[in-house]
Amino acid sequence: MTATACMAALREYLSADVALANSPGKVLYSSAATLDPFPIYFLGTNPGGALPSTLAQSLDDITNGSNEYLDYSWECRPLGQAKLQKQVTRFLSGLGFESRNVPASNIVMTRSRGITSHHDMDGDARRCWPLHQIILESVQPRAILAFGSGLEKSAFAYLRAFLKPDEVESIPAEQPGFTCHAFKASLGTRTTNVVVVPHLTRYSPYKKPAIMEWVKARLA
């Protein structure tokens, strides 16, 4: 599947779910150009903030090459300079990736100011998963890399629920109360590695050499 075909498939899926299409949120944090094959697919939990733009509108936004982590102002900060934006850039750079080139989204694409204030995280995770399947078919990543490793309403929780791994490797994240997870999953005829670190607003894996090496080994 080409990036153009992927965009068409995403639009077609949203046209069949008008309620989801008209919900505030964003399908991709990276640009449409990142929908070609790439080694990883990067995921957060869900978009924050209170912008009114919808999932359907976001597909038009990403055709201009903009990247949410680099080219947007969050929290009234300069472009790309909010804490989470810088954390993502440093993490990906430490793994050898340029943020602008990495296909990136959120496991739940609908927006909320916080996870606890979301109207239906579980339901929207299920409704958004087919969009991820379309993206995964196009990107064909060797690994899914995510942040948000809690056991409920997190990138890890939903990836584990949808991909149903036989076993999960979990290690202490070198920070009290946090854990990193990894597992293998079948996506069609391919086996894909899934690696999840704690949420990057509260965790800096790039400052932990052993964790970075652990992540790199499981992305390979």
PDB file of C-alpha atoms in Angstrom:
ATOM      1  CA  MET A   1       0.000   0.000   0.000  1.00  0.00           C
ATOM      2  CA  THR A   2       1.337   3.440  -0.913  1.00  0.00           C
ATOM      3  CA  ALA A   3       1.004   6.518   1.299  1.00  0.00           C
ATOM      4  CA  THR A   4      -1.620   7.853  -1.115  1.00  0.00           C
ATOM      5  CA  ALA A   5      -3.610   4.626  -0.942  1.00  0.00           C
ATOM      6  CA  CYS A   6      -3.325   4.652   2.846  1.00  0.00           C
ATOM      7  CA  MET A   7      -4.734   8.179   3.039  1.00  0.00           C
ATOM      8  CA  ALA A   8      -7.626   7.129   0.805  1.00  0.00           C
ATOM      9  CA  ALA A   9      -8.338   4.105   3.008  1.00  0.00           C
ATOM     10  CA  LEU A  10      -8.284   6.256   6.156  1.00  0.00           C
ATOM     11  CA  ARG A  11     -10.751   8.700   4.601  1.00  0.00           C
ATOM     12  CA  GLU A  12     -13.000   5.844   3.509  1.00  0.00           C
ATOM     13  CA  TYR A  13     -13.061   4.347   7.008  1.00  0.00           C
ATOM     14  CA  LEU A  14     -13.923   7.682   8.608  1.00  0.00           C
ATOM     15  CA  SER A  15     -16.644   8.331   6.035  1.00  0.00           C
ATOM     16  CA  ALA A  16     -18.380   5.204   7.341  1.00  0.00           C
ATOM     17  CA  ASP A  17     -18.178   6.384  10.979  1.00  0.00           C
ATOM     18  CA  VAL A  18     -19.378   9.972  10.917  1.00  0.00           C
ATOM     19  CA  ALA A  19     -19.459  10.285  14.702  1.00  0.00           C
ATOM     20  CA  LEU A  20     -15.790   9.320  14.950  1.00  0.00           C
ATOM     21  CA  ALA A  21     -14.857  11.472  11.956  1.00  0.00           C
ATOM     22  CA  ASN A  22     -16.471  14.510  13.582  1.00  0.00           C
ATOM     23  CA  SER A  23     -14.877  13.937  16.992  1.00  0.00           C
ATOM     24  CA  PRO A  24     -12.105  16.317  18.111  1.00  0.00           C
ATOM     25  CA  GLY A  25      -8.769  14.615  17.627  1.00  0.00           C
ATOM     26  CA  LYS A  26      -6.020  13.747  15.200  1.00  0.00           C
ATOM     27  CA  VAL A  27      -5.317  10.646  13.116  1.00  0.00           C
ATOM     28  CA  LEU A  28      -1.584  11.243  12.693  1.00  0.00           C
ATOM     29  CA  TYR A  29       0.951  13.355  14.573  1.00  0.00           C
ATOM     30  CA  SER A  30       3.387  12.945  11.677  1.00  0.00           C
ATOM     31  CA  SER A  31       2.819  14.011   8.085  1.00  0.00           C
ATOM     32  CA  ALA A  32       1.197  11.971   5.335  1.00  0.00           C
ATOM     33  CA  ALA A  33       4.665  11.428   3.868  1.00  0.00           C
ATOM     34  CA  THR A  34       5.484   9.078   6.770  1.00  0.00           C
ATOM     35  CA  LEU A  35       2.909   6.508   5.656  1.00  0.00           C
ATOM     36  CA  ASP A  36       5.435   4.694   3.475  1.00  0.00           C
ATOM     37  CA  PRO A  37       7.359   1.707   4.919  1.00  0.00           C
ATOM     38  CA  PHE A  38       9.439   2.585   7.993  1.00  0.00           C
ATOM     39  CA  PRO A  39      11.148   0.547  10.744  1.00  0.00           C
ATOM     40  CA  ILE A  40       8.886   1.756  13.579  1.00  0.00           C
ATOM     41  CA  TYR A  41       5.393   3.109  14.257  1.00  0.00           C
ATOM     42  CA  PHE A  42       5.358   5.472  17.255  1.00  0.00           C
ATOM     43  CA  LEU A  43       2.330   5.789  19.531  1.00  0.00           C
ATOM     44  CA  GLY A  44       1.203   7.827  22.507  1.00  0.00           C
ATOM     45  CA  THR A  45      -2.052   7.305  24.378  1.00  0.00           C
ATOM     46  CA  ASN A  46      -4.328  10.118  23.132  1.00  0.00           C
ATOM     47  CA  PRO A  47      -4.126  13.762  22.010  1.00  0.00           C
ATOM     48  CA  GLY A  48      -4.340  16.347  24.768  1.00  0.00           C
ATOM     49  CA  GLY A  49      -5.520  19.931  24.748  1.00  0.00           C
ATOM     50  CA  ALA A  50      -8.843  21.305  23.618  1.00  0.00           C
ATOM     51  CA  LEU A  51      -8.516  22.126  19.917  1.00  0.00           C
ATOM     52  CA  PRO A  52     -11.862  21.675  18.130  1.00  0.00           C
ATOM     53  CA  SER A  53     -10.441  20.247  14.875  1.00  0.00           C
ATOM     54  CA  THR A  54     -11.783  16.785  14.069  1.00  0.00           C
ATOM     55  CA  LEU A  55     -10.251  13.506  12.951  1.00  0.00           C
ATOM     56  CA  ALA A  56     -11.588  14.058   9.434  1.00  0.00           C
ATOM     57  CA  GLN A  57     -10.128  17.565   9.280  1.00  0.00           C
ATOM     58  CA  SER A  58      -6.799  16.295  10.567  1.00  0.00           C
ATOM     59  CA  LEU A  59      -6.312  14.233   7.413  1.00  0.00           C
ATOM     60  CA  ASP A  60      -6.242  17.480   5.457  1.00  0.00           C
ATOM     61  CA  ASP A  61      -3.828  19.063   7.955  1.00  0.00           C
ATOM     62  CA  ILE A  62      -1.159  16.369   7.581  1.00  0.00           C
ATOM     63  CA  THR A  63      -0.755  16.805   3.826  1.00  0.00           C
ATOM     64  CA  ASN A  64       1.355  19.963   4.311  1.00  0.00           C
ATOM     65  CA  GLY A  65       4.311  18.118   5.836  1.00  0.00           C
ATOM     66  CA  SER A  66       3.797  19.395   9.387  1.00  0.00           C
ATOM     67  CA  ASN A  67       4.675  17.299  12.424  1.00  0.00           C
ATOM     68  CA  GLU A  68       2.789  17.738  15.699  1.00  0.00           C
ATOM     69  CA  TYR A  69       5.917  17.238  17.785  1.00  0.00           C
ATOM     70  CA  LEU A  70       8.017  19.744  15.829  1.00  0.00           C
ATOM     71  CA  ASP A  71       5.867  22.343  14.093  1.00  0.00           C
ATOM     72  CA  TYR A  72       3.101  23.204  16.564  1.00  0.00           C
ATOM     73  CA  SER A  73       2.933  25.366  19.674  1.00  0.00           C
ATOM     74  CA  TRP A  74       1.763  23.498  22.767  1.00  0.00           C
ATOM     75  CA  GLU A  75       1.087  25.165  26.111  1.00  0.00           C
ATOM     76  CA  CYS A  76       1.889  28.600  24.596  1.00  0.00           C
ATOM     77  CA  ARG A  77       5.509  27.526  24.094  1.00  0.00           C
ATOM     78  CA  PRO A  78       7.567  28.103  20.911  1.00  0.00           C
ATOM     79  CA  LEU A  79       7.082  25.552  18.144  1.00  0.00           C
ATOM     80  CA  GLY A  80       8.205  22.103  19.270  1.00  0.00           C
ATOM     81  CA  GLN A  81       9.397  23.358  22.672  1.00  0.00           C
ATOM     82  CA  ALA A  82       6.745  22.022  25.069  1.00  0.00           C
ATOM     83  CA  LYS A  83       8.056  19.416  27.500  1.00  0.00           C
ATOM     84  CA  LEU A  84       6.480  16.382  25.812  1.00  0.00           C
ATOM     85  CA  GLN A  85       7.525  17.553  22.344  1.00  0.00           C
ATOM     86  CA  LYS A  86      11.151  17.811  23.471  1.00  0.00           C
ATOM     87  CA  GLN A  87      10.964  14.490  25.319  1.00  0.00           C
ATOM     88  CA  VAL A  88       9.740  12.706  22.189  1.00  0.00           C
ATOM     89  CA  THR A  89      12.425  14.297  20.014  1.00  0.00           C
ATOM     90  CA  ARG A  90      15.196  13.369  22.468  1.00  0.00           C
ATOM     91  CA  PHE A  91      13.920   9.814  22.871  1.00  0.00           C
ATOM     92  CA  LEU A  92      13.647   9.145  19.147  1.00  0.00           C
ATOM     93  CA  SER A  93      16.990  10.805  18.454  1.00  0.00           C
ATOM     94  CA  GLY A  94      18.619   8.612  21.082  1.00  0.00           C
ATOM     95  CA  LEU A  95      17.317   5.593  19.187  1.00  0.00           C
ATOM     96  CA  GLY A  96      18.714   6.883  15.889  1.00  0.00           C
ATOM     97  CA  PHE A  97      15.525   8.314  14.381  1.00  0.00           C
ATOM     98  CA  GLU A  98      14.712  11.793  13.109  1.00  0.00           C
ATOM     99  CA  SER A  99      11.296  12.690  14.552  1.00  0.00           C
ATOM    100  CA  ARG A 100      10.038  14.182  11.293  1.00  0.00           C
ATOM    101  CA  ASN A 101      10.498  10.874   9.492  1.00  0.00           C
ATOM    102  CA  VAL A 102       8.772   8.646  12.063  1.00  0.00           C
ATOM    103  CA  PRO A 103       5.107   7.690  11.494  1.00  0.00           C
ATOM    104  CA  ALA A 104       3.408   8.753  14.720  1.00  0.00           C
ATOM    105  CA  SER A 105      -0.081   8.680  16.202  1.00  0.00           C
ATOM    106  CA  ASN A 106      -1.943   7.883  19.432  1.00  0.00           C
ATOM    107  CA  ILE A 107      -3.650   4.593  20.241  1.00  0.00           C
ATOM    108  CA  VAL A 108      -6.810   6.622  20.990  1.00  0.00           C
ATOM    109  CA  MET A 109      -7.057   9.352  18.368  1.00  0.00           C
ATOM    110  CA  THR A 110      -9.820  11.383  20.023  1.00  0.00           C
ATOM    111  CA  ARG A 111      -8.821  14.364  22.130  1.00  0.00           C
ATOM    112  CA  SER A 112      -9.252  15.073  25.846  1.00  0.00           C
ATOM    113  CA  ARG A 113      -7.562  17.291  28.419  1.00  0.00           C
ATOM    114  CA  GLY A 114      -6.650  14.176  30.375  1.00  0.00           C
ATOM    115  CA  ILE A 115      -7.275  10.452  30.337  1.00  0.00           C
ATOM    116  CA  THR A 116      -9.708  10.631  33.256  1.00  0.00           C
ATOM    117  CA  SER A 117     -11.750  13.337  31.510  1.00  0.00           C
ATOM    118  CA  HIS A 118     -12.125  11.382  28.262  1.00  0.00           C
ATOM    119  CA  HIS A 119     -15.764  10.477  27.601  1.00  0.00           C
ATOM    120  CA  ASP A 120     -15.051   6.882  26.457  1.00  0.00           C
ATOM    121  CA  MET A 121     -11.406   5.822  26.186  1.00  0.00           C
ATOM    122  CA  ASP A 122     -12.154   2.113  25.862  1.00  0.00           C
ATOM    123  CA  GLY A 123     -14.831   2.586  23.215  1.00  0.00           C
ATOM    124  CA  ASP A 124     -12.789   5.029  21.156  1.00  0.00           C
ATOM    125  CA  ALA A 125      -9.736   2.767  21.369  1.00  0.00           C
ATOM    126  CA  ARG A 126     -11.791   0.016  19.732  1.00  0.00           C
ATOM    127  CA  ARG A 127     -13.185   2.396  17.094  1.00  0.00           C
ATOM    128  CA  CYS A 128      -9.732   3.775  16.259  1.00  0.00           C
ATOM    129  CA  TRP A 129      -7.975   0.403  16.040  1.00  0.00           C
ATOM    130  CA  PRO A 130      -9.046  -0.239  12.411  1.00  0.00           C
ATOM    131  CA  LEU A 131      -7.387   3.069  11.479  1.00  0.00           C
ATOM    132  CA  HIS A 132      -4.164   1.797  13.036  1.00  0.00           C
ATOM    133  CA  GLN A 133      -4.517  -1.444  11.100  1.00  0.00           C
ATOM    134  CA  ILE A 134      -4.684   0.567   7.874  1.00  0.00           C
ATOM    135  CA  ILE A 135      -1.581   2.542   8.854  1.00  0.00           C
ATOM    136  CA  LEU A 136       0.289  -0.604   9.908  1.00  0.00           C
ATOM    137  CA  GLU A 137      -0.503  -2.252   6.581  1.00  0.00           C
ATOM    138  CA  SER A 138       1.048   0.728   4.810  1.00  0.00           C
ATOM    139  CA  VAL A 139       4.045   1.342   7.092  1.00  0.00           C
ATOM    140  CA  GLN A 140       4.853  -2.366   7.666  1.00  0.00           C
ATOM    141  CA  PRO A 141       7.016  -1.530  10.697  1.00  0.00           C
ATOM    142  CA  ARG A 142       9.493  -3.898  12.236  1.00  0.00           C
ATOM    143  CA  ALA A 143       8.320  -2.628  15.619  1.00  0.00           C
ATOM    144  CA  ILE A 144       5.639  -0.567  17.344  1.00  0.00           C
ATOM    145  CA  LEU A 145       7.199   1.798  19.882  1.00  0.00           C
ATOM    146  CA  ALA A 146       4.829   3.399  22.378  1.00  0.00           C
ATOM    147  CA  PHE A 147       4.824   5.428  25.575  1.00  0.00           C
ATOM    148  CA  GLY A 148       2.299   4.938  28.345  1.00  0.00           C
ATOM    149  CA  SER A 149       2.957   1.677  30.164  1.00  0.00           C
ATOM    150  CA  GLY A 150       0.210   1.591  32.780  1.00  0.00           C
ATOM    151  CA  LEU A 151      -2.020  -1.447  33.067  1.00  0.00           C
ATOM    152  CA  GLU A 152      -5.256   0.428  32.278  1.00  0.00           C
ATOM    153  CA  LYS A 153      -6.247   3.062  29.691  1.00  0.00           C
ATOM    154  CA  SER A 154      -2.733   3.327  28.287  1.00  0.00           C
ATOM    155  CA  ALA A 155      -0.963   2.601  25.026  1.00  0.00           C
ATOM    156  CA  PHE A 156       0.320  -0.635  26.559  1.00  0.00           C
ATOM    157  CA  ALA A 157      -3.073  -1.720  27.873  1.00  0.00           C
ATOM    158  CA  TYR A 158      -4.783  -1.266  24.514  1.00  0.00           C
ATOM    159  CA  LEU A 159      -1.969  -2.746  22.413  1.00  0.00           C
ATOM    160  CA  ARG A 160      -1.958  -5.829  24.635  1.00  0.00           C
ATOM    161  CA  ALA A 161      -5.754  -6.105  24.411  1.00  0.00           C
ATOM    162  CA  PHE A 162      -5.844  -5.822  20.610  1.00  0.00           C
ATOM    163  CA  LEU A 163      -2.721  -7.830  19.735  1.00  0.00           C
ATOM    164  CA  LYS A 164      -3.174 -10.573  22.374  1.00  0.00           C
ATOM    165  CA  PRO A 165       0.466 -11.618  22.884  1.00  0.00           C
ATOM    166  CA  ASP A 166       1.253 -15.039  24.311  1.00  0.00           C
ATOM    167  CA  GLU A 167       3.628 -13.482  26.830  1.00  0.00           C
ATOM    168  CA  VAL A 168       4.889 -10.066  27.894  1.00  0.00           C
ATOM    169  CA  GLU A 169       8.385  -9.176  29.054  1.00  0.00           C
ATOM    170  CA  SER A 170       8.298  -6.511  31.775  1.00  0.00           C
ATOM    171  CA  ILE A 171      11.272  -4.853  33.482  1.00  0.00           C
ATOM    172  CA  PRO A 172      11.686  -2.099  36.095  1.00  0.00           C
ATOM    173  CA  ALA A 173      12.097   1.241  34.324  1.00  0.00           C
ATOM    174  CA  GLU A 174      14.824   2.504  36.698  1.00  0.00           C
ATOM    175  CA  GLN A 175      12.308   4.907  38.213  1.00  0.00           C
ATOM    176  CA  PRO A 176      10.055   4.013  41.163  1.00  0.00           C
ATOM    177  CA  GLY A 177       6.583   2.912  40.141  1.00  0.00           C
ATOM    178  CA  PHE A 178       7.320   2.608  36.421  1.00  0.00           C
ATOM    179  CA  THR A 179       7.712  -0.432  34.165  1.00  0.00           C
ATOM    180  CA  CYS A 180       8.758  -1.075  30.564  1.00  0.00           C
ATOM    181  CA  HIS A 181       7.093  -3.808  28.526  1.00  0.00           C
ATOM    182  CA  ALA A 182       7.846  -5.721  25.326  1.00  0.00           C
ATOM    183  CA  PHE A 183       6.152  -8.486  23.392  1.00  0.00           C
ATOM    184  CA  LYS A 184       5.852  -9.993  19.932  1.00  0.00           C
ATOM    185  CA  ALA A 185       2.604  -9.809  17.978  1.00  0.00           C
ATOM    186  CA  SER A 186       1.267 -11.240  14.742  1.00  0.00           C
ATOM    187  CA  LEU A 187       0.073  -8.684  12.205  1.00  0.00           C
ATOM    188  CA  GLY A 188      -1.221 -10.638   9.260  1.00  0.00           C
ATOM    189  CA  THR A 189       1.699 -12.714   8.018  1.00  0.00           C
ATOM    190  CA  ARG A 190       4.284 -10.585   9.853  1.00  0.00           C
ATOM    191  CA  THR A 191       5.618 -10.756  13.382  1.00  0.00           C
ATOM    192  CA  THR A 192       6.064  -7.301  14.904  1.00  0.00           C
ATOM    193  CA  ASN A 193       7.891  -6.330  18.066  1.00  0.00           C
ATOM    194  CA  VAL A 194       6.015  -4.062  20.489  1.00  0.00           C
ATOM    195  CA  VAL A 195       7.996  -1.980  22.985  1.00  0.00           C
ATOM    196  CA  VAL A 196       6.400   0.357  25.538  1.00  0.00           C
ATOM    197  CA  VAL A 197       8.058   2.775  27.960  1.00  0.00           C
ATOM    198  CA  PRO A 198       6.372   4.918  30.641  1.00  0.00           C
ATOM    199  CA  HIS A 199       4.664   8.152  29.642  1.00  0.00           C
ATOM    200  CA  LEU A 200       7.262  10.652  28.490  1.00  0.00           C
ATOM    201  CA  THR A 201       5.801  13.541  30.472  1.00  0.00           C
ATOM    202  CA  ARG A 202       7.066  11.807  33.603  1.00  0.00           C
ATOM    203  CA  TYR A 203       9.905   9.656  32.313  1.00  0.00           C
ATOM    204  CA  SER A 204      13.148  10.328  30.396  1.00  0.00           C
ATOM    205  CA  PRO A 205      14.428   7.052  28.930  1.00  0.00           C
ATOM    206  CA  TYR A 206      17.175   8.843  26.993  1.00  0.00           C
ATOM    207  CA  LYS A 207      18.854   9.566  30.355  1.00  0.00           C
ATOM    208  CA  LYS A 208      18.974   5.841  31.177  1.00  0.00           C
ATOM    209  CA  PRO A 209      21.575   4.048  28.999  1.00  0.00           C
ATOM    210  CA  ALA A 210      20.553   0.542  30.063  1.00  0.00           C
ATOM    211  CA  ILE A 211      16.905   1.227  29.226  1.00  0.00           C
ATOM    212  CA  MET A 212      17.842   2.704  25.848  1.00  0.00           C
ATOM    213  CA  GLU A 213      19.896  -0.388  25.023  1.00  0.00           C
ATOM    214  CA  TRP A 214      17.003  -2.605  26.122  1.00  0.00           C
ATOM    215  CA  VAL A 215      14.638  -0.693  23.837  1.00  0.00           C
ATOM    216  CA  LYS A 216      17.063  -0.757  20.888  1.00  0.00           C
ATOM    217  CA  ALA A 217      17.540  -4.512  21.206  1.00  0.00           C
ATOM    218  CA  ARG A 218      13.785  -5.085  21.048  1.00  0.00           C
ATOM    219  CA  LEU A 219      13.236  -2.748  18.113  1.00  0.00           C
ATOM    220  CA  ALA A 220      15.718  -4.729  16.032  1.00  0.00           C
TER     221      ALA A 220
END
